[in-house]
Amino acid sequence: MAQPPFPRPNDIITELDACTLEEAIVEILQKTVGRDPELNVDEIVRTVLAREQMHSTVLDNGVALPHAHCPAIERPQVLIGRSRKGLSSPQETAPVHLVFLLLGNSASTFQILAQIRPAVDNAATREALMEAETAAQMLKLLEQHPADKKPESQEEPSGSRPESLWKRLLANPVIGDFVFFLRQLAITVTLSKKLLLIAISSGIVGGVGAIMFNFCIDSSMHIFEGLAGIMPHPWLVALVPALGGVLCGLIKQYGGLPFDVPCATDGYVECVQHDGIVKPKTPFLLILAASITIGSGGSCGRECPTAYIGSGLGAIATRCLQFLRLDKLLGVKLGRRDFRLLAICG
């Protein structure tokens, strides 16, 4: 088997500044492919990220193999980035420390994947790559590990029993790629269950919140319209919005509604930035205050408080999922990224 097109030293980034895998892909492409003025780096970045979002290439050994078919790339390229601190990925797997980014046409990409997998699967090679001080040392380590050579830990001593049929099948690049596909399929199934759990939870709390909000608005308008109808003088109707303001002030004073944010949408953004954490009473108090304001004729619409109410109910759904342990029941793990997503969906 021919040697894979290992990168040049200037195509290896020894220490990435990125914190996530997506940021690392952008950084690698900008610092390597971005040097070529004839290539549209933004288009290549979109292609690689779209491929990664469609099907994750993160392995369970701290390595990611993002790849994409780029017609603009005439010669297949292997770009490498290393992160000693580790990169987070949407799959909540172990931190990614080595990123092998492959660019080429449809025929060459899978051939290169099969050629570099032996080096990626070798624990000693990965450890040596993490300890290398320069890009030249990393490149030398890769060149010393040919694609058709077995890792030292798998070499059989003389006189030992011949390897089993299963091991010979796994050594085949095609079978190895198929096993890799099955592993990625398992990750995709786990991600689908997680997204399904988030979608159902956000749909339930969103529907319940909409029903409660509309019911409170209709009730508030009915009460204040009846109050305005029994007033002896027409000019007293102007006091109805003031009465609504007094009631909202009492809700703030004794209910603890956080009116310190300039707008409900600002509170929504703050909720998302704080991993979807909101006090459980906040959305219900906001439903009551917004309903009183709208029903009494105050200057308020439905859209702005709806955003904050939805994020608050999403936070409550998060607490319910943690209490009921539904994520454990489905065999998935919900993290801070998922809690933010649930607040956004709410």
mmCIF file of C-alpha atoms in Angstrom:
data_model
loop_
_atom_site.group_PDB
_atom_site.id
_atom_site.type_symbol
_atom_site.label_atom_id
_atom_site.label_comp_id
_atom_site.label_asym_id
_atom_site.label_seq_id
_atom_site.Cartn_x
_atom_site.Cartn_y
_atom_site.Cartn_z
ATOM 1 C CA MET A 1 0.000 0.000 0.000
ATOM 2 C CA ALA A 2 1.367 3.437 -0.916
ATOM 3 C CA GLN A 3 2.322 5.949 1.715
ATOM 4 C CA PRO A 4 -0.399 8.515 2.472
ATOM 5 C CA PRO A 5 0.307 12.144 1.542
ATOM 6 C CA PHE A 6 1.597 13.262 4.930
ATOM 7 C CA PRO A 7 1.633 17.029 5.386
ATOM 8 C CA ARG A 8 4.519 19.402 5.284
ATOM 9 C CA PRO A 9 5.746 20.803 8.608
ATOM 10 C CA ASN A 10 3.970 24.106 7.942
ATOM 11 C CA ASP A 11 0.679 22.189 7.568
ATOM 12 C CA ILE A 12 0.922 20.959 11.174
ATOM 13 C CA ILE A 13 -0.295 23.176 14.019
ATOM 14 C CA THR A 14 1.446 22.028 17.189
ATOM 15 C CA GLU A 15 -0.879 23.869 19.577
ATOM 16 C CA LEU A 16 -4.402 24.938 18.707
ATOM 17 C CA ASP A 17 -5.979 27.979 20.332
ATOM 18 C CA ALA A 18 -9.497 26.623 19.780
ATOM 19 C CA CYS A 19 -11.657 25.180 22.545
ATOM 20 C CA THR A 20 -14.097 23.139 20.437
ATOM 21 C CA LEU A 21 -13.681 20.822 17.481
ATOM 22 C CA GLU A 22 -15.548 23.164 15.120
ATOM 23 C CA GLU A 23 -13.312 26.073 16.127
ATOM 24 C CA ALA A 24 -10.267 23.851 15.602
ATOM 25 C CA ILE A 25 -11.379 22.963 12.063
ATOM 26 C CA VAL A 26 -11.759 26.649 11.212
ATOM 27 C CA GLU A 27 -8.374 27.483 12.754
ATOM 28 C CA ILE A 28 -6.565 24.678 10.905
ATOM 29 C CA LEU A 29 -8.030 25.650 7.536
ATOM 30 C CA GLN A 30 -7.339 29.354 8.008
ATOM 31 C CA LYS A 31 -3.712 28.776 9.018
ATOM 32 C CA THR A 32 -2.934 26.230 6.294
ATOM 33 C CA VAL A 33 -5.228 26.361 3.268
ATOM 34 C CA GLY A 34 -5.765 30.067 3.905
ATOM 35 C CA ARG A 35 -2.230 30.770 2.691
ATOM 36 C CA ASP A 36 -3.308 29.967 -0.870
ATOM 37 C CA PRO A 37 -5.000 33.090 -2.311
ATOM 38 C CA GLU A 38 -6.579 31.068 -5.131
ATOM 39 C CA LEU A 39 -8.688 28.958 -2.766
ATOM 40 C CA ASN A 40 -11.982 30.042 -1.234
ATOM 41 C CA VAL A 41 -11.277 29.205 2.399
ATOM 42 C CA ASP A 42 -14.784 30.136 3.593
ATOM 43 C CA GLU A 43 -16.364 27.684 1.173
ATOM 44 C CA ILE A 44 -14.002 24.897 2.271
ATOM 45 C CA VAL A 45 -14.770 25.661 5.922
ATOM 46 C CA ARG A 46 -18.521 25.439 5.264
ATOM 47 C CA THR A 47 -18.062 22.149 3.409
ATOM 48 C CA VAL A 48 -16.023 20.522 6.177
ATOM 49 C CA LEU A 49 -18.297 21.765 8.982
ATOM 50 C CA ALA A 50 -21.417 20.627 7.120
ATOM 51 C CA ARG A 51 -19.890 17.168 6.688
ATOM 52 C CA GLU A 52 -18.924 17.044 10.381
ATOM 53 C CA GLN A 53 -22.391 18.115 11.549
ATOM 54 C CA MET A 54 -24.023 15.520 9.328
ATOM 55 C CA HIS A 55 -21.876 12.678 10.691
ATOM 56 C CA SER A 56 -19.310 13.105 13.462
ATOM 57 C CA THR A 57 -15.795 11.758 12.868
ATOM 58 C CA VAL A 58 -14.710 11.805 16.516
ATOM 59 C CA LEU A 59 -13.151 8.519 17.650
ATOM 60 C CA ASP A 60 -13.081 7.210 21.203
ATOM 61 C CA ASN A 61 -9.294 7.581 21.509
ATOM 62 C CA GLY A 62 -9.034 11.376 21.475
ATOM 63 C CA VAL A 63 -8.674 11.645 17.688
ATOM 64 C CA ALA A 64 -10.962 13.277 15.127
ATOM 65 C CA LEU A 65 -10.806 12.623 11.380
ATOM 66 C CA PRO A 66 -12.866 15.388 9.735
ATOM 67 C CA HIS A 67 -12.841 15.133 5.961
ATOM 68 C CA ALA A 68 -14.666 16.495 2.954
ATOM 69 C CA HIS A 69 -14.689 16.284 -0.830
ATOM 70 C CA CYS A 70 -13.417 19.584 -2.195
ATOM 71 C CA PRO A 71 -13.212 19.846 -6.001
ATOM 72 C CA ALA A 72 -11.002 22.927 -5.645
ATOM 73 C CA ILE A 73 -8.290 20.816 -3.962
ATOM 74 C CA GLU A 74 -6.290 19.261 -6.789
ATOM 75 C CA ARG A 75 -3.833 17.328 -4.603
ATOM 76 C CA PRO A 76 -5.077 15.403 -1.543
ATOM 77 C CA GLN A 77 -4.005 17.110 1.653
ATOM 78 C CA VAL A 78 -3.698 15.971 5.256
ATOM 79 C CA LEU A 79 -3.718 18.828 7.772
ATOM 80 C CA ILE A 80 -2.972 18.156 11.425
ATOM 81 C CA GLY A 81 -3.778 20.111 14.566
ATOM 82 C CA ARG A 82 -2.869 19.264 18.152
ATOM 83 C CA SER A 83 -4.464 20.464 21.372
ATOM 84 C CA ARG A 84 -2.863 19.451 24.659
ATOM 85 C CA LYS A 85 -5.749 20.901 26.679
ATOM 86 C CA GLY A 86 -8.337 18.993 24.630
ATOM 87 C CA LEU A 87 -11.235 20.021 22.398
ATOM 88 C CA SER A 88 -14.882 19.543 23.273
ATOM 89 C CA SER A 89 -17.255 17.999 20.745
ATOM 90 C CA PRO A 90 -21.077 17.990 20.472
ATOM 91 C CA GLN A 91 -21.119 14.236 21.175
ATOM 92 C CA GLU A 92 -19.874 14.778 24.777
ATOM 93 C CA THR A 93 -17.144 12.173 24.200
ATOM 94 C CA ALA A 94 -13.609 12.259 25.573
ATOM 95 C CA PRO A 95 -11.670 15.455 24.729
ATOM 96 C CA VAL A 96 -10.116 15.498 21.263
ATOM 97 C CA HIS A 97 -6.353 16.058 21.253
ATOM 98 C CA LEU A 98 -5.381 15.244 17.645
ATOM 99 C CA VAL A 99 -7.239 16.412 14.541
ATOM 100 C CA PHE A 100 -6.374 14.898 11.148
ATOM 101 C CA LEU A 101 -8.214 16.983 8.547
ATOM 102 C CA LEU A 102 -8.412 15.394 5.086
ATOM 103 C CA LEU A 103 -9.199 17.257 1.893
ATOM 104 C CA GLY A 104 -9.432 15.650 -1.530
ATOM 105 C CA ASN A 105 -11.731 14.216 -4.167
ATOM 106 C CA SER A 106 -14.257 11.462 -3.577
ATOM 107 C CA ALA A 107 -11.893 8.659 -4.575
ATOM 108 C CA SER A 108 -8.809 9.711 -2.641
ATOM 109 C CA THR A 109 -10.378 10.660 0.686
ATOM 110 C CA PHE A 110 -11.362 7.151 1.764
ATOM 111 C CA GLN A 111 -8.043 5.733 0.566
ATOM 112 C CA ILE A 112 -6.166 8.228 2.736
ATOM 113 C CA LEU A 113 -8.434 7.420 5.691
ATOM 114 C CA ALA A 114 -7.572 3.739 5.363
ATOM 115 C CA GLN A 115 -3.855 4.567 5.116
ATOM 116 C CA ILE A 116 -3.611 6.746 8.224
ATOM 117 C CA ARG A 117 -5.873 4.663 10.478
ATOM 118 C CA PRO A 118 -3.032 2.322 11.603
ATOM 119 C CA ALA A 119 -1.046 5.304 12.869
ATOM 120 C CA VAL A 120 -4.124 6.792 14.536
ATOM 121 C CA ASP A 121 -5.086 3.515 16.235
ATOM 122 C CA ASN A 122 -1.590 2.969 17.662
ATOM 123 C CA ALA A 123 -1.503 4.220 21.266
ATOM 124 C CA ALA A 124 2.295 4.576 21.280
ATOM 125 C CA THR A 125 2.201 6.724 18.148
ATOM 126 C CA ARG A 126 -0.512 8.962 19.588
ATOM 127 C CA GLU A 127 1.455 9.418 22.805
ATOM 128 C CA ALA A 128 4.617 10.235 20.866
ATOM 129 C CA LEU A 129 2.727 12.771 18.753
ATOM 130 C CA MET A 130 1.474 14.483 21.906
ATOM 131 C CA GLU A 131 5.009 14.636 23.351
ATOM 132 C CA ALA A 132 6.691 15.910 20.163
ATOM 133 C CA GLU A 133 7.953 19.468 20.505
ATOM 134 C CA THR A 134 8.005 20.544 16.855
ATOM 135 C CA ALA A 135 6.003 19.912 13.707
ATOM 136 C CA ALA A 136 9.044 18.276 12.105
ATOM 137 C CA GLN A 137 9.182 15.714 14.914
ATOM 138 C CA MET A 138 5.484 14.938 14.501
ATOM 139 C CA LEU A 139 5.951 14.472 10.763
ATOM 140 C CA LYS A 140 8.920 12.164 11.325
ATOM 141 C CA LEU A 141 6.854 9.994 13.670
ATOM 142 C CA LEU A 142 4.125 9.634 11.062
ATOM 143 C CA GLU A 143 6.595 8.779 8.320
ATOM 144 C CA GLN A 144 8.120 6.067 10.531
ATOM 145 C CA HIS A 145 4.707 4.387 10.831
ATOM 146 C CA PRO A 146 3.840 3.100 7.328
ATOM 147 C CA ALA A 147 0.258 2.266 6.543
ATOM 148 C CA ASP A 148 0.861 -1.438 5.927
ATOM 149 C CA LYS A 149 2.874 -1.981 9.105
ATOM 150 C CA LYS A 150 1.266 -3.401 12.214
ATOM 151 C CA PRO A 151 1.688 -1.639 15.546
ATOM 152 C CA GLU A 152 4.476 -3.099 17.653
ATOM 153 C CA SER A 153 1.994 -4.295 20.252
ATOM 154 C CA GLN A 154 0.302 -6.419 17.572
ATOM 155 C CA GLU A 155 3.414 -7.973 16.020
ATOM 156 C CA GLU A 156 3.496 -11.703 16.648
ATOM 157 C CA PRO A 157 6.677 -13.319 17.976
ATOM 158 C CA SER A 158 8.252 -16.092 15.980
ATOM 159 C CA GLY A 159 6.766 -19.516 16.569
ATOM 160 C CA SER A 160 3.439 -18.125 17.815
ATOM 161 C CA ARG A 161 0.059 -19.225 16.610
ATOM 162 C CA PRO A 162 -1.173 -17.616 13.374
ATOM 163 C CA GLU A 163 -3.525 -14.715 13.851
ATOM 164 C CA SER A 164 -7.214 -15.437 13.752
ATOM 165 C CA LEU A 165 -9.472 -14.798 10.806
ATOM 166 C CA TRP A 166 -11.195 -11.993 12.723
ATOM 167 C CA LYS A 167 -7.899 -10.131 13.220
ATOM 168 C CA ARG A 168 -7.021 -10.536 9.557
ATOM 169 C CA LEU A 169 -10.418 -9.156 8.599
ATOM 170 C CA LEU A 170 -9.980 -6.143 10.879
ATOM 171 C CA ALA A 171 -6.556 -5.513 9.358
ATOM 172 C CA ASN A 172 -8.213 -5.095 5.964
ATOM 173 C CA PRO A 173 -8.704 -1.352 5.236
ATOM 174 C CA VAL A 174 -12.192 -1.889 3.807
ATOM 175 C CA ILE A 175 -13.358 -3.866 6.846
ATOM 176 C CA GLY A 176 -11.690 -1.332 9.118
ATOM 177 C CA ASP A 177 -13.597 1.494 7.451
ATOM 178 C CA PHE A 178 -16.832 -0.469 7.834
ATOM 179 C CA VAL A 179 -16.180 -0.964 11.565
ATOM 180 C CA PHE A 180 -15.414 2.762 11.798
ATOM 181 C CA PHE A 181 -18.753 3.470 10.106
ATOM 182 C CA LEU A 182 -20.576 1.258 12.615
ATOM 183 C CA ARG A 183 -18.956 3.117 15.513
ATOM 184 C CA GLN A 184 -20.000 6.444 14.055
ATOM 185 C CA LEU A 185 -23.499 5.058 13.480
ATOM 186 C CA ALA A 186 -23.717 4.186 17.185
ATOM 187 C CA ILE A 187 -22.704 7.760 18.052
ATOM 188 C CA THR A 188 -25.350 9.063 15.633
ATOM 189 C CA VAL A 189 -28.052 6.900 17.244
ATOM 190 C CA THR A 190 -27.084 8.220 20.683
ATOM 191 C CA LEU A 191 -27.214 11.791 19.404
ATOM 192 C CA SER A 192 -30.621 11.146 17.811
ATOM 193 C CA LYS A 193 -32.029 9.857 21.113
ATOM 194 C CA LYS A 194 -30.677 12.909 22.902
ATOM 195 C CA LEU A 195 -32.184 15.313 20.353
ATOM 196 C CA LEU A 196 -35.491 13.428 20.478
ATOM 197 C CA LEU A 197 -35.583 13.780 24.270
ATOM 198 C CA ILE A 198 -34.838 17.511 24.028
ATOM 199 C CA ALA A 199 -37.425 18.015 21.262
ATOM 200 C CA ILE A 200 -40.208 16.237 23.167
ATOM 201 C CA SER A 201 -39.417 18.063 26.413
ATOM 202 C CA SER A 202 -39.279 21.489 24.772
ATOM 203 C CA GLY A 203 -42.481 20.765 22.838
ATOM 204 C CA ILE A 204 -44.383 19.824 25.985
ATOM 205 C CA VAL A 205 -43.242 22.802 28.065
ATOM 206 C CA GLY A 206 -43.701 25.162 25.120
ATOM 207 C CA GLY A 207 -47.265 24.006 24.548
ATOM 208 C CA VAL A 208 -48.161 24.189 28.233
ATOM 209 C CA GLY A 209 -46.592 27.644 28.498
ATOM 210 C CA ALA A 210 -48.526 28.936 25.476
ATOM 211 C CA ILE A 211 -51.826 27.656 26.882
ATOM 212 C CA MET A 212 -51.156 29.203 30.292
ATOM 213 C CA PHE A 213 -50.080 32.544 28.824
ATOM 214 C CA ASN A 214 -53.092 32.875 26.516
ATOM 215 C CA PHE A 215 -55.491 31.851 29.295
ATOM 216 C CA CYS A 216 -54.024 34.422 31.694
ATOM 217 C CA ILE A 217 -54.161 37.177 29.056
ATOM 218 C CA ASP A 218 -57.811 36.450 28.225
ATOM 219 C CA SER A 219 -58.725 36.335 31.911
ATOM 220 C CA SER A 220 -56.872 39.573 32.636
ATOM 221 C CA MET A 221 -58.524 41.418 29.748
ATOM 222 C CA HIS A 222 -61.953 40.168 30.844
ATOM 223 C CA ILE A 223 -61.378 41.361 34.433
ATOM 224 C CA PHE A 224 -60.048 44.808 33.532
ATOM 225 C CA GLU A 225 -62.714 45.383 30.864
ATOM 226 C CA GLY A 226 -65.361 44.565 33.445
ATOM 227 C CA LEU A 227 -63.679 46.910 35.921
ATOM 228 C CA ALA A 228 -63.652 49.731 33.369
ATOM 229 C CA GLY A 229 -67.317 49.124 32.606
ATOM 230 C CA ILE A 230 -68.503 49.638 36.188
ATOM 231 C CA MET A 231 -66.621 52.909 36.780
ATOM 232 C CA PRO A 232 -68.989 55.872 37.356
ATOM 233 C CA HIS A 233 -66.948 58.365 35.320
ATOM 234 C CA PRO A 234 -65.296 57.693 31.930
ATOM 235 C CA TRP A 235 -62.119 59.540 32.870
ATOM 236 C CA LEU A 236 -61.467 56.949 35.590
ATOM 237 C CA VAL A 237 -60.680 54.420 32.842
ATOM 238 C CA ALA A 238 -57.258 56.097 32.586
ATOM 239 C CA LEU A 239 -56.478 54.699 36.037
ATOM 240 C CA VAL A 240 -56.757 51.093 34.824
ATOM 241 C CA PRO A 241 -53.190 50.954 33.347
ATOM 242 C CA ALA A 242 -51.915 52.556 36.549
ATOM 243 C CA LEU A 243 -53.643 49.831 38.553
ATOM 244 C CA GLY A 244 -51.948 47.226 36.369
ATOM 245 C CA GLY A 245 -48.592 48.887 37.036
ATOM 246 C CA VAL A 246 -49.211 48.787 40.791
ATOM 247 C CA LEU A 247 -50.031 45.078 40.645
ATOM 248 C CA CYS A 248 -46.864 44.375 38.632
ATOM 249 C CA GLY A 249 -44.857 46.324 41.193
ATOM 250 C CA LEU A 250 -46.288 44.172 43.973
ATOM 251 C CA ILE A 251 -45.339 41.054 42.031
ATOM 252 C CA LYS A 252 -41.800 42.360 41.737
ATOM 253 C CA GLN A 253 -41.580 43.373 45.383
ATOM 254 C CA TYR A 254 -43.026 40.260 46.974
ATOM 255 C CA GLY A 255 -42.556 37.665 44.246
ATOM 256 C CA GLY A 256 -38.929 38.382 43.425
ATOM 257 C CA LEU A 257 -39.446 38.791 39.683
ATOM 258 C CA PRO A 258 -36.081 39.830 38.159
ATOM 259 C CA PHE A 259 -37.029 43.145 36.566
ATOM 260 C CA ASP A 260 -33.388 44.270 36.678
ATOM 261 C CA VAL A 261 -32.891 43.171 33.058
ATOM 262 C CA PRO A 262 -33.649 45.912 30.485
ATOM 263 C CA CYS A 263 -35.851 43.633 28.395
ATOM 264 C CA ALA A 264 -37.230 40.106 28.531
ATOM 265 C CA THR A 265 -35.167 39.186 25.475
ATOM 266 C CA ASP A 266 -32.051 40.282 27.368
ATOM 267 C CA GLY A 267 -33.103 37.970 30.178
ATOM 268 C CA TYR A 268 -33.549 35.191 27.619
ATOM 269 C CA VAL A 269 -30.009 35.704 26.309
ATOM 270 C CA GLU A 270 -28.654 35.779 29.864
ATOM 271 C CA CYS A 271 -30.484 32.537 30.616
ATOM 272 C CA VAL A 272 -28.908 30.809 27.620
ATOM 273 C CA GLN A 273 -25.439 32.104 28.503
ATOM 274 C CA HIS A 274 -25.812 30.732 32.040
ATOM 275 C CA ASP A 275 -26.428 27.180 30.765
ATOM 276 C CA GLY A 276 -30.229 27.554 30.829
ATOM 277 C CA ILE A 277 -30.450 28.154 34.587
ATOM 278 C CA VAL A 278 -33.506 30.150 35.729
ATOM 279 C CA LYS A 279 -35.382 30.164 39.029
ATOM 280 C CA PRO A 280 -38.449 27.891 38.717
ATOM 281 C CA LYS A 281 -40.864 30.639 39.811
ATOM 282 C CA THR A 282 -39.616 33.178 37.253
ATOM 283 C CA PRO A 283 -41.625 32.044 34.174
ATOM 284 C CA PHE A 284 -44.884 31.804 36.149
ATOM 285 C CA LEU A 285 -44.425 35.240 37.719
ATOM 286 C CA LEU A 286 -43.605 36.642 34.287
ATOM 287 C CA ILE A 287 -46.756 35.083 32.823
ATOM 288 C CA LEU A 288 -48.795 36.761 35.556
ATOM 289 C CA ALA A 289 -47.074 40.155 35.238
ATOM 290 C CA ALA A 290 -47.224 40.220 31.427
ATOM 291 C CA SER A 291 -50.887 39.183 31.461
ATOM 292 C CA ILE A 292 -51.768 41.982 33.894
ATOM 293 C CA THR A 293 -49.849 44.538 31.821
ATOM 294 C CA ILE A 294 -51.497 43.498 28.550
ATOM 295 C CA GLY A 295 -54.965 43.139 30.083
ATOM 296 C CA SER A 296 -54.817 46.568 31.756
ATOM 297 C CA GLY A 297 -53.785 48.282 28.513
ATOM 298 C CA GLY A 298 -50.115 48.697 29.319
ATOM 299 C CA SER A 299 -47.425 49.141 26.699
ATOM 300 C CA CYS A 300 -46.447 45.503 26.254
ATOM 301 C CA GLY A 301 -46.662 42.865 23.555
ATOM 302 C CA ARG A 302 -46.790 39.100 23.695
ATOM 303 C CA GLU A 303 -43.616 38.283 21.766
ATOM 304 C CA CYS A 304 -41.002 39.730 24.115
ATOM 305 C CA PRO A 305 -42.163 38.028 27.349
ATOM 306 C CA THR A 306 -42.878 34.829 25.424
ATOM 307 C CA ALA A 307 -39.146 34.383 24.730
ATOM 308 C CA TYR A 308 -38.223 34.683 28.398
ATOM 309 C CA ILE A 309 -41.157 32.522 29.500
ATOM 310 C CA GLY A 310 -40.120 29.796 27.055
ATOM 311 C CA SER A 311 -36.515 29.780 28.253
ATOM 312 C CA GLY A 312 -37.687 29.631 31.867
ATOM 313 C CA LEU A 313 -39.981 26.696 31.157
ATOM 314 C CA GLY A 314 -37.097 25.041 29.307
ATOM 315 C CA ALA A 315 -35.031 25.392 32.478
ATOM 316 C CA ILE A 316 -37.836 23.723 34.441
ATOM 317 C CA ALA A 317 -37.888 20.891 31.897
ATOM 318 C CA THR A 318 -34.148 20.487 32.479
ATOM 319 C CA ARG A 319 -34.711 20.062 36.220
ATOM 320 C CA CYS A 320 -37.470 17.531 35.552
ATOM 321 C CA LEU A 321 -35.220 15.494 33.258
ATOM 322 C CA GLN A 322 -32.502 15.472 35.896
ATOM 323 C CA PHE A 323 -34.948 14.493 38.638
ATOM 324 C CA LEU A 324 -36.645 11.718 36.642
ATOM 325 C CA ARG A 325 -33.305 10.542 35.165
ATOM 326 C CA LEU A 326 -34.880 10.088 31.748
ATOM 327 C CA ASP A 327 -31.516 10.650 30.086
ATOM 328 C CA LYS A 328 -30.063 7.682 32.000
ATOM 329 C CA LEU A 329 -33.077 5.601 31.004
ATOM 330 C CA LEU A 330 -32.345 6.243 27.319
ATOM 331 C CA GLY A 331 -28.626 5.712 27.776
ATOM 332 C CA VAL A 332 -27.593 9.282 26.934
ATOM 333 C CA LYS A 333 -25.817 11.999 28.883
ATOM 334 C CA LEU A 334 -27.116 15.556 28.996
ATOM 335 C CA GLY A 335 -24.526 18.271 29.493
ATOM 336 C CA ARG A 336 -24.463 22.048 29.756
ATOM 337 C CA ARG A 337 -24.600 22.380 25.973
ATOM 338 C CA ASP A 338 -27.862 20.409 25.932
ATOM 339 C CA PHE A 339 -29.334 22.526 28.738
ATOM 340 C CA ARG A 340 -28.621 25.677 26.725
ATOM 341 C CA LEU A 341 -30.232 24.056 23.697
ATOM 342 C CA LEU A 342 -33.317 23.179 25.742
ATOM 343 C CA ALA A 343 -33.596 26.785 26.944
ATOM 344 C CA ILE A 344 -33.366 28.007 23.337
ATOM 345 C CA CYS A 345 -35.992 25.515 22.129
ATOM 346 C CA GLY A 346 -38.305 26.451 24.980
#
